[in-house]
Structure formats: structure tokens, C-alpha cells
Tab-separated table of C-alpha atoms in Angstrom:
chain	number	residue	atom	x	y	z
A	1	MET	CA	81.335	-294.425	-249.596
A	2	PRO	CA	78.014	-294.200	-247.737
A	3	VAL	CA	77.021	-296.638	-245.008
A	4	TYR	CA	73.530	-298.084	-245.324
A	5	ILE	CA	71.417	-299.967	-242.820
A	6	ALA	CA	69.051	-302.506	-244.382
A	7	LEU	CA	66.117	-303.776	-242.347
A	8	LEU	CA	64.561	-306.975	-243.665
A	9	ARG	CA	60.888	-307.705	-243.238
A	10	ALA	CA	59.608	-311.077	-242.010
A	11	VAL	CA	63.005	-312.743	-241.671
A	12	ASN	CA	63.599	-315.120	-238.757
A	13	VAL	CA	60.359	-314.075	-237.141
A	14	GLY	CA	58.005	-316.371	-239.031
A	15	GLY	CA	56.490	-315.065	-242.240
A	16	THR	CA	59.009	-315.368	-245.068
A	17	GLY	CA	61.279	-317.725	-243.190
A	18	SER	CA	64.666	-318.266	-241.723
A	19	LEU	CA	67.836	-316.772	-243.133
A	20	PRO	CA	71.068	-317.298	-241.223
A	21	MET	CA	72.911	-314.014	-240.828
A	22	ALA	CA	76.052	-315.558	-242.379
A	23	GLU	CA	74.024	-316.159	-245.571
A	24	LEU	CA	72.674	-312.611	-245.474
A	25	LYS	CA	76.244	-311.324	-245.187
A	26	ALA	CA	77.365	-313.509	-248.114
A	27	ILE	CA	74.451	-312.290	-250.277
A	28	CYS	CA	75.378	-308.663	-249.533
A	29	GLU	CA	79.031	-309.295	-250.358
A	30	GLY	CA	77.965	-311.036	-253.568
A	31	LEU	CA	76.116	-307.851	-254.558
A	32	GLY	CA	79.352	-305.900	-254.196
A	33	PHE	CA	78.557	-304.300	-250.834
A	34	THR	CA	81.602	-303.870	-248.572
A	35	ASP	CA	82.267	-303.801	-244.802
A	36	VAL	CA	79.160	-305.962	-244.301
A	37	LYS	CA	78.051	-306.433	-240.681
A	38	THR	CA	74.903	-308.068	-239.331
A	39	TYR	CA	73.239	-307.359	-236.006
A	40	ILE	CA	71.131	-309.880	-234.067
A	41	GLN	CA	69.069	-312.574	-235.733
A	42	SER	CA	66.268	-310.406	-237.073
A	43	GLY	CA	67.430	-309.192	-240.455
A	44	ASN	CA	69.589	-306.148	-239.750
A	45	VAL	CA	72.602	-305.587	-241.978
A	46	LEU	CA	74.986	-302.655	-242.378
A	47	PHE	CA	77.287	-302.137	-245.352
A	48	ARG	CA	78.917	-299.647	-247.683
A	49	SER	CA	77.940	-299.051	-251.294
A	50	ASP	CA	78.455	-296.314	-253.867
A	51	GLU	CA	74.989	-296.964	-255.251
A	52	SER	CA	71.870	-295.018	-254.266
A	53	GLU	CA	69.582	-296.100	-251.443
A	54	LYS	CA	66.838	-297.152	-253.877
A	55	VAL	CA	69.235	-299.204	-256.051
A	56	VAL	CA	70.712	-300.932	-252.986
A	57	GLU	CA	67.224	-301.656	-251.615
A	58	GLU	CA	66.017	-303.142	-254.927
A	59	LYS	CA	69.152	-305.251	-255.494
A	60	LEU	CA	69.062	-306.727	-251.987
A	61	ASP	CA	65.318	-307.425	-252.066
A	62	ALA	CA	65.633	-309.113	-255.490
A	63	ALA	CA	68.609	-311.249	-254.377
A	64	LEU	CA	66.785	-312.303	-251.206
A	65	GLY	CA	63.668	-313.084	-253.241
A	66	GLN	CA	65.710	-315.354	-255.466
A	67	LYS	CA	67.227	-317.113	-252.442
A	68	MET	CA	64.005	-317.419	-250.419
A	69	GLY	CA	61.424	-317.850	-253.170
A	70	LYS	CA	59.655	-314.620	-252.183
A	71	ARG	CA	60.864	-311.061	-251.696
A	72	PRO	CA	60.801	-310.305	-247.976
A	73	GLY	CA	60.747	-306.518	-248.291
A	74	VAL	CA	63.815	-304.439	-247.516
A	75	MET	CA	63.836	-300.966	-246.001
A	76	VAL	CA	67.135	-299.072	-246.274
A	77	ARG	CA	68.086	-296.057	-244.168
A	78	SER	CA	71.195	-293.972	-243.548
A	79	ARG	CA	72.908	-293.414	-240.202
A	80	LYS	CA	71.608	-289.829	-240.116
A	81	GLU	CA	68.055	-291.047	-240.676
A	82	LEU	CA	68.336	-293.590	-237.853
A	83	GLU	CA	69.824	-290.988	-235.531
A	84	ALA	CA	66.960	-288.600	-236.313
A	85	ILE	CA	64.387	-291.371	-235.834
A	86	ALA	CA	65.832	-292.160	-232.395
A	87	ALA	CA	66.184	-288.488	-231.427
A	88	ASN	CA	62.629	-287.617	-232.489
A	89	ALA	CA	60.953	-290.600	-230.845
A	90	PRO	CA	57.659	-289.590	-229.277
A	91	PHE	CA	56.355	-291.109	-226.031
A	92	PRO	CA	59.245	-289.896	-223.828
A	93	ASP	CA	58.059	-291.968	-220.848
A	94	ALA	CA	57.938	-295.232	-222.824
A	95	LYS	CA	60.467	-297.958	-222.093
A	96	PRO	CA	62.682	-298.163	-225.220
A	97	ASN	CA	61.871	-301.860	-225.726
A	98	PHE	CA	58.124	-301.045	-225.642
A	99	LEU	CA	58.462	-298.348	-228.328
A	100	LEU	CA	58.639	-299.879	-231.793
A	101	VAL	CA	59.559	-298.052	-234.956
A	102	TYR	CA	57.856	-299.497	-238.022
A	103	PHE	CA	60.003	-298.810	-241.072
A	104	LEU	CA	57.894	-298.477	-244.215
A	105	PRO	CA	58.823	-298.531	-247.903
A	106	GLU	CA	57.240	-295.095	-248.363
A	107	LYS	CA	55.566	-292.275	-246.469
A	108	PRO	CA	52.465	-293.488	-244.602
A	109	PRO	CA	49.164	-291.952	-245.716
A	110	ALA	CA	48.103	-288.926	-243.674
A	111	ASP	CA	44.966	-290.769	-242.515
A	112	ALA	CA	46.838	-293.963	-241.524
A	113	LEU	CA	46.040	-293.634	-237.818
A	114	GLU	CA	42.306	-293.178	-238.421
A	115	LYS	CA	42.032	-296.932	-239.049
A	116	MET	CA	43.791	-297.847	-235.783
A	117	THR	CA	42.182	-300.020	-233.119
A	118	ALA	CA	44.188	-299.906	-229.889
A	119	PRO	CA	42.417	-301.903	-227.158
A	120	ASP	CA	45.396	-301.918	-224.766
A	121	GLY	CA	46.070	-298.178	-224.878
A	122	GLU	CA	48.696	-298.326	-227.604
A	123	GLY	CA	49.688	-295.002	-229.093
A	124	ALA	CA	51.037	-294.274	-232.570
A	125	LYS	CA	52.627	-291.307	-234.333
A	126	LEU	CA	53.428	-290.854	-238.011
A	127	ALA	CA	56.910	-289.848	-239.152
A	128	THR	CA	58.636	-289.508	-242.532
A	129	ARG	CA	58.707	-293.173	-243.653
A	130	GLU	CA	58.027	-294.613	-240.229
A	131	ILE	CA	55.294	-295.075	-237.687
A	132	TYR	CA	56.184	-295.100	-234.005
A	133	VAL	CA	54.023	-297.387	-231.849
A	134	HIS	CA	54.108	-297.447	-228.063
A	135	TYR	CA	52.915	-300.718	-226.547
A	136	PRO	CA	52.368	-299.944	-222.831
A	137	ASN	CA	51.962	-303.672	-222.065
A	138	GLY	CA	54.497	-304.913	-224.645
A	139	SER	CA	53.850	-305.934	-228.235
A	140	GLY	CA	53.685	-309.696	-227.675
A	141	ARG	CA	50.032	-309.951	-226.670
A	142	SER	CA	48.821	-306.677	-228.149
A	143	LYS	CA	45.594	-306.710	-230.137
A	144	LEU	CA	46.543	-303.481	-231.961
A	145	LYS	CA	45.131	-303.245	-235.463
A	146	LEU	CA	46.780	-300.719	-237.756
A	147	PRO	CA	46.695	-301.697	-241.456
A	148	ALA	CA	49.372	-299.132	-242.398
A	149	LEU	CA	51.985	-301.255	-240.563
A	150	LYS	CA	51.562	-304.276	-242.861
A	151	PRO	CA	54.224	-303.433	-245.503
A	152	GLY	CA	56.777	-302.474	-242.871
A	153	THR	CA	59.153	-304.041	-240.412
A	154	SER	CA	59.633	-303.001	-236.813
A	155	ARG	CA	62.594	-302.521	-234.511
A	156	ASN	CA	62.444	-301.366	-230.917
A	157	LEU	CA	64.084	-298.078	-229.985
A	158	ASN	CA	67.079	-299.850	-228.383
A	159	THR	CA	67.804	-301.628	-231.675
A	160	VAL	CA	67.416	-298.419	-233.705
A	161	ARG	CA	69.916	-296.693	-231.416
A	162	LYS	CA	72.364	-299.605	-231.627
A	163	LEU	CA	72.196	-299.712	-235.441
A	164	ALA	CA	72.819	-295.940	-235.607
A	165	GLU	CA	75.777	-296.380	-233.249
A	166	MET	CA	77.215	-299.212	-235.364
A	167	ALA	CA	76.820	-297.130	-238.540
A	168	ALA	CA	78.539	-294.137	-236.879
A	169	ALA	CA	81.467	-296.390	-235.883
A	170	MET	CA	81.757	-297.592	-239.497
A	171	GLU	CA	81.874	-294.001	-240.740
A	172	ALA	CA	84.532	-292.924	-238.212
């Protein structure tokens, strides 16, 4: 049974609102997902399901929407995808916590970076369903403007690596 990693948008970071990880785990179990594990308080959950990635993504987003009054947006990836995302990270000199991976619901448009304003020297690279952004001074005070990031959710490279590691341990 495949292991999936679901990344929730706008949970516990403002935006949609707060969702205790114990509730997230219970929602996933209620949907029939098994071996459910959460990681840190920012909407990361790993689980097993026989259903397809798209079905899992839709079911979880709908259930969370019912619970929270608004769908937060859920991006689902496999362990292999997360491993490839970490392995192919651009900006080799960037500190891992200053390199964010924005997970998107679909492939970003080819011209996505043309609309970028990066006053602090931020750099960005497109990937399959992700955009990597390097924040040389950290993301907290950045004035970066990149509209293509709006539907996504970000995790720093350390978190991506940890989630891939957790998924690999579940598959072992």
C-alpha cells in the first residue's frame, strides 16, 4: 500500500486557521487512511492508502473544508517525489532552512518567474509541480512578489528531507 505525504496549505500559520495535529490525524483515520503520522505543527501528514494520489488529495481537502469551513488546499506527494525534490534542489550554497520548496496543485506556468519581483536578491527555479525559492536573508522579512506561489504551500529543504526520511521508514 503506497505511502503518501500530504502538505496542507495555510494551516497553523494564519490564513485558514488552526488545526491541532491530533485532529488532522483523526480526520485522516476517519477517511480510511492507515499508519497516520503527523510532523511538526504546520500541516504535514503521512499515511498509507490504496487510493490514487488525486483521490486521496480530494478526499482530505473536502474533509478539512467541512471541518474548517473552507478548503485549505492539500498537495500530496510520494516518497520518491520528495526524495527527487530534495536531490534536485538548486542553489547548492543556500542554507537548507533558507531554501523553500513551494508545492503547487499543478505544474507552474512556463512564464511564472517573469512576474517575480525579488528586492532582496531572492532566486527561484521552476520544477515539476514545485517552485524552489532561495531567500538569502530568510523568508520572514522578504518582500518577494511571485504570484505563482499563491495556490501553493511551502516547506524548507530540511522539512522536505525529513518527510522523505519518515516516508522511507514507513515503507521499510
